[in-house]
Short mmCIF file of C-alpha atoms in Angstrom, two decimals:
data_model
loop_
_atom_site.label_atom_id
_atom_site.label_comp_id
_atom_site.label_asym_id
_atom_site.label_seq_id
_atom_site.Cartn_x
_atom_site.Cartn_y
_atom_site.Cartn_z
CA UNK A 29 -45.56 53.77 -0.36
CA UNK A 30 -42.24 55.35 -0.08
CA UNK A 31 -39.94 54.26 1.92
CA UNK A 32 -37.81 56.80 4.61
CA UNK A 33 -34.44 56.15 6.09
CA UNK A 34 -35.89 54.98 9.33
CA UNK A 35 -38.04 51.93 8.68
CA UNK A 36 -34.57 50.24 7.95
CA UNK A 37 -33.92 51.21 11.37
CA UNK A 38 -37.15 50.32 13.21
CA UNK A 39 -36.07 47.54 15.65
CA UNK A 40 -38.66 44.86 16.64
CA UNK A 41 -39.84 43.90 20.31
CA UNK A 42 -37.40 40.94 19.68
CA UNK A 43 -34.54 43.34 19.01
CA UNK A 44 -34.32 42.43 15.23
CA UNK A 45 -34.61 44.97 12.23
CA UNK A 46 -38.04 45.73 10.91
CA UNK A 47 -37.47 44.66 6.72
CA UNK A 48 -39.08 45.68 4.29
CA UNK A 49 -39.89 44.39 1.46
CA UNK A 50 -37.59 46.24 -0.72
CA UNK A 51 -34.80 44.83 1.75
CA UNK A 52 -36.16 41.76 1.62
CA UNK A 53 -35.90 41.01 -2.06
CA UNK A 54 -32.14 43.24 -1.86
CA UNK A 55 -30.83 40.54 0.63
CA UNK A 56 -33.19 38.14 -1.30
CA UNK A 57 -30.89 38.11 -4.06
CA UNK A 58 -27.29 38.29 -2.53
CA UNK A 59 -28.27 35.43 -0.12
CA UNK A 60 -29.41 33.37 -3.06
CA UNK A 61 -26.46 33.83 -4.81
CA UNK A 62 -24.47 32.83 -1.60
CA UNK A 63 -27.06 30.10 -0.73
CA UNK A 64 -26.15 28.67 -4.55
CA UNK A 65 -22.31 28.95 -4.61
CA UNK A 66 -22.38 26.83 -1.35
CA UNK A 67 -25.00 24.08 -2.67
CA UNK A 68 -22.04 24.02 -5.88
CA UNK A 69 -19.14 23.94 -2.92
CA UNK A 70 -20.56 21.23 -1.28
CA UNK A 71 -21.36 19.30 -4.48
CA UNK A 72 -17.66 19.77 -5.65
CA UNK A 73 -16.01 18.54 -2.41
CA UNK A 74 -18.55 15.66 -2.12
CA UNK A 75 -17.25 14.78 -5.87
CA UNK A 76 -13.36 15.46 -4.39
CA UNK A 77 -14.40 13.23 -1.82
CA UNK A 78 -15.38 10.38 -3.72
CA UNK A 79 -13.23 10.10 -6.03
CA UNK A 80 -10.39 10.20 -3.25
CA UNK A 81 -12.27 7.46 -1.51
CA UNK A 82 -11.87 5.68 -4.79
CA UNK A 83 -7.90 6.31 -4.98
CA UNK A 84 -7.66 5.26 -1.74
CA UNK A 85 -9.70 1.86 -2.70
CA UNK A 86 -7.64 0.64 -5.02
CA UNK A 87 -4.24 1.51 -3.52
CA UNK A 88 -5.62 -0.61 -0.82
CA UNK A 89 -6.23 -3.15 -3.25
CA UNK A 90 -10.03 -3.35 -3.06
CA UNK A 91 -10.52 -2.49 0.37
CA UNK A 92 -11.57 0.89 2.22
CA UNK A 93 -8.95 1.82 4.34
CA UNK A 94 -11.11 4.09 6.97
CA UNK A 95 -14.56 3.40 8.84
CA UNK A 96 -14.12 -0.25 9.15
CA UNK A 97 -14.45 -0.71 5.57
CA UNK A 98 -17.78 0.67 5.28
CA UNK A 99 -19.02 2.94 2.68
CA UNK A 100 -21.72 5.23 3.05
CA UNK A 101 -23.30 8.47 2.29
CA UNK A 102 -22.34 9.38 5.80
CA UNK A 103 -19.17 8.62 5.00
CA UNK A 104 -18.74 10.75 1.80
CA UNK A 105 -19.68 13.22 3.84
CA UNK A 106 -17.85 13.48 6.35
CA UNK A 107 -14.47 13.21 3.85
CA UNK A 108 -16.39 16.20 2.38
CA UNK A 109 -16.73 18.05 5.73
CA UNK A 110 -19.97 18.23 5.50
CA UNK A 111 -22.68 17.99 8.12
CA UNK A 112 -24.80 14.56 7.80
CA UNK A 113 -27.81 16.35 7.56
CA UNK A 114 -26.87 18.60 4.57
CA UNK A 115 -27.25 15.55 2.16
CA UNK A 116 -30.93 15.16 3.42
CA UNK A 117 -31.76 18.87 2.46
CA UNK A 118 -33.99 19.36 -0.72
CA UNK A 119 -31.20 21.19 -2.52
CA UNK A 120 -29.17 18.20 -2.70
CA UNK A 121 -30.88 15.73 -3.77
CA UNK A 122 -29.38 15.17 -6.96
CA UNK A 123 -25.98 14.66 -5.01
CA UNK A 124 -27.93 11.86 -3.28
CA UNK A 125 -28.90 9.90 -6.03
CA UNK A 126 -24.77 10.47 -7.58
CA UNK A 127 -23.58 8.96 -3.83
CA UNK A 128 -26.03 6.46 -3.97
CA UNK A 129 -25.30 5.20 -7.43
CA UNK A 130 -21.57 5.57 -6.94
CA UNK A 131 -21.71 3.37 -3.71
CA UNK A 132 -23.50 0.58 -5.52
CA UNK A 133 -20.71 0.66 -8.08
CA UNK A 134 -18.13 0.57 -5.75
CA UNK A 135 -20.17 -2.44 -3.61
CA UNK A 136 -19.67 -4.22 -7.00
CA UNK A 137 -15.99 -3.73 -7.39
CA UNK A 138 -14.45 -3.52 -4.12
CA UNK A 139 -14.43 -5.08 -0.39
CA UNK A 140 -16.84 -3.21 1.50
CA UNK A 141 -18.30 -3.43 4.81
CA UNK A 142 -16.94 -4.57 8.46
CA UNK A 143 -17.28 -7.94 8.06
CA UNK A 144 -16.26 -8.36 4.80
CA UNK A 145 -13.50 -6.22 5.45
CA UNK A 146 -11.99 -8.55 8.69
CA UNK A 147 -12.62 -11.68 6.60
CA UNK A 148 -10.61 -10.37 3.60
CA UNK A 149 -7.85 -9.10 5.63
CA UNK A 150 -8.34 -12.22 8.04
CA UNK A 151 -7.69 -14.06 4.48
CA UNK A 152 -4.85 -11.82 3.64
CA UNK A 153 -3.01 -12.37 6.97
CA UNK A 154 -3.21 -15.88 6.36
CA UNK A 155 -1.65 -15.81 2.97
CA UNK A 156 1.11 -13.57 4.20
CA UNK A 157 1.81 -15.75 6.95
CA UNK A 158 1.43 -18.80 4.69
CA UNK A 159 4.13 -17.29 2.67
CA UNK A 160 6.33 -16.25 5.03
CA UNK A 161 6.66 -19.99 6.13
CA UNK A 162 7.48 -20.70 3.07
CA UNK A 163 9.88 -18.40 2.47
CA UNK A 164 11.71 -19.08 6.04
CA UNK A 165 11.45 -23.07 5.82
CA UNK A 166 13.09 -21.94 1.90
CA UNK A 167 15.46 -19.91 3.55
CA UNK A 168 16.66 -22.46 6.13
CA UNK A 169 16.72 -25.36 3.20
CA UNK A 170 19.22 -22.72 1.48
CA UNK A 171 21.17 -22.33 5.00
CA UNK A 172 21.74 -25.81 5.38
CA UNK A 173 23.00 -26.45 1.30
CA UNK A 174 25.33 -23.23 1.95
CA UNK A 175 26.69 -25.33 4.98
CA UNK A 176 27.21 -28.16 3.02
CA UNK A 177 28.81 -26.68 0.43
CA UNK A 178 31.41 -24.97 2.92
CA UNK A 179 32.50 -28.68 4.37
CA UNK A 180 32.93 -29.77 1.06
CA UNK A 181 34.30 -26.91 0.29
CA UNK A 182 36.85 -27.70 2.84
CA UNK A 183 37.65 -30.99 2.15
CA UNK A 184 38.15 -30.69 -1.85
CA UNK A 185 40.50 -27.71 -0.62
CA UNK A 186 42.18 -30.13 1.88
CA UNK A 187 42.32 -33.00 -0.63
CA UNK A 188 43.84 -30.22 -3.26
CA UNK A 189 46.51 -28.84 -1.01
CA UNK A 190 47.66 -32.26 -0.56
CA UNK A 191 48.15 -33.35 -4.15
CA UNK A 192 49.86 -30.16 -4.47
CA UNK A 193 52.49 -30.97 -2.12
CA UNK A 194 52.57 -34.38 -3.55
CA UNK A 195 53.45 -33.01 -6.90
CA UNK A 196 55.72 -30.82 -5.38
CA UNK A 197 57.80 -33.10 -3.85
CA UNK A 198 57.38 -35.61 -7.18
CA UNK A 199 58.92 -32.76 -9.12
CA UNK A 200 61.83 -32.01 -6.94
CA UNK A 201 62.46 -35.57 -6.76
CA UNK A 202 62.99 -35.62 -11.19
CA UNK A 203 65.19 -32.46 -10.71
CA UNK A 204 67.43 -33.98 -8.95
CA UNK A 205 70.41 -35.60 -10.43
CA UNK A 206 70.76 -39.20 -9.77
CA UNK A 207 73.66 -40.87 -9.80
CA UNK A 208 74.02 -42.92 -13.14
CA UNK A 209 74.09 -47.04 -13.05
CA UNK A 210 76.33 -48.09 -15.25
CA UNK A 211 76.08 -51.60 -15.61
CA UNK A 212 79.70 -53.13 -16.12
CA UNK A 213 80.11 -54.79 -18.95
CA UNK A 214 79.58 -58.27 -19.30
CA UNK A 215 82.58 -60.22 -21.10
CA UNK A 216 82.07 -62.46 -22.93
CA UNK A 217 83.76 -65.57 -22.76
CA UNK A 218 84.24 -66.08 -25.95
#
């Protein structure tokens, strides 16, 4: 059967393109090609997407800083702009079991899931505020020995300034000449 120039131009009752099968197998191979690089894409950012999730995990020492806390494949892909749905397509599957199997290894590691989540940071408040007690009753402790050490401070300065004048005047009083004693002889009555 050969084909003319106008059965790519037939148009349908529905207003699409009558194919053939020649066309068919053309586009066929294009869209395949497209359809493939896109299942890679997706793959690759999913990948991206993790392993950002995982940066972002431990810079947040152990905890997921987005979605509550909560990890899941719905997650992943939405950091991977990807529709939900994608991951549940036949092409993907492989991807799947990868999310899956990285999830349970982050489960393992890290603090994951909303309640978890509030009770470690619930615990983390409380040691931050625990510490910052400490640090202001350690800070008003070192307040009050500064103020301490400025009265005594004072008073040894005090208690200095007047020995100093004490031995000032003590020296002045050796420089000056004193008129000599003399003692007048004794006779003796010999």
């Amino acid at each position: 059967m050969a084909l003319q120039v106008g059965d790519f131009m037939k148009v349908a009752k529905r207003g699409e393109p009558d194919r053939s099968l020649l066309r068919r197998k053309s586009i066929g191979a294009s869209k395949r090609a497209h359809h493939d690089a896109t299942i890679q894409n997706s793959h690759d950012r999913a990948r991206e997407a993790m392993k950002v999730m995982q940066e972002e995990i431990s810079g947040n020492r152990g905890v997921y800083p987005h979605n509550k806390g909560v990890i899941s494949q719905a997650e992943v892909a939405r950091r991977a702009s990807l529709h939900p749905v994608t991951l549940h397509k036949p092409h993907y599957s492989g991807l799947v079991a990868e999310i899956k199997s990285w999830i349970r290894s982050v489960k393992v590691a890290a603090v994951v899931g909303h309640k978890r989540v509030r009770r470690d940071l619930q615990s983390r408040l409380q040691d931050h505020e625990d510490l910052h007690a400490a640090l202001l009753e350690s800070h008003r402790i070192s307040e009050t020995d500064l103020d301490r050490a400025k009265a005594e401070l004072a008073e040894i300065s005090e208690r200095c300034r007047q020995l100093e004048d004490e031995n000032r005047e003590l020296r002045m009083k050796l420089k000056r000449p004193t008129p000599l004693k003399l003692i007048p002889p004794v006779e003796n009555d010999r």
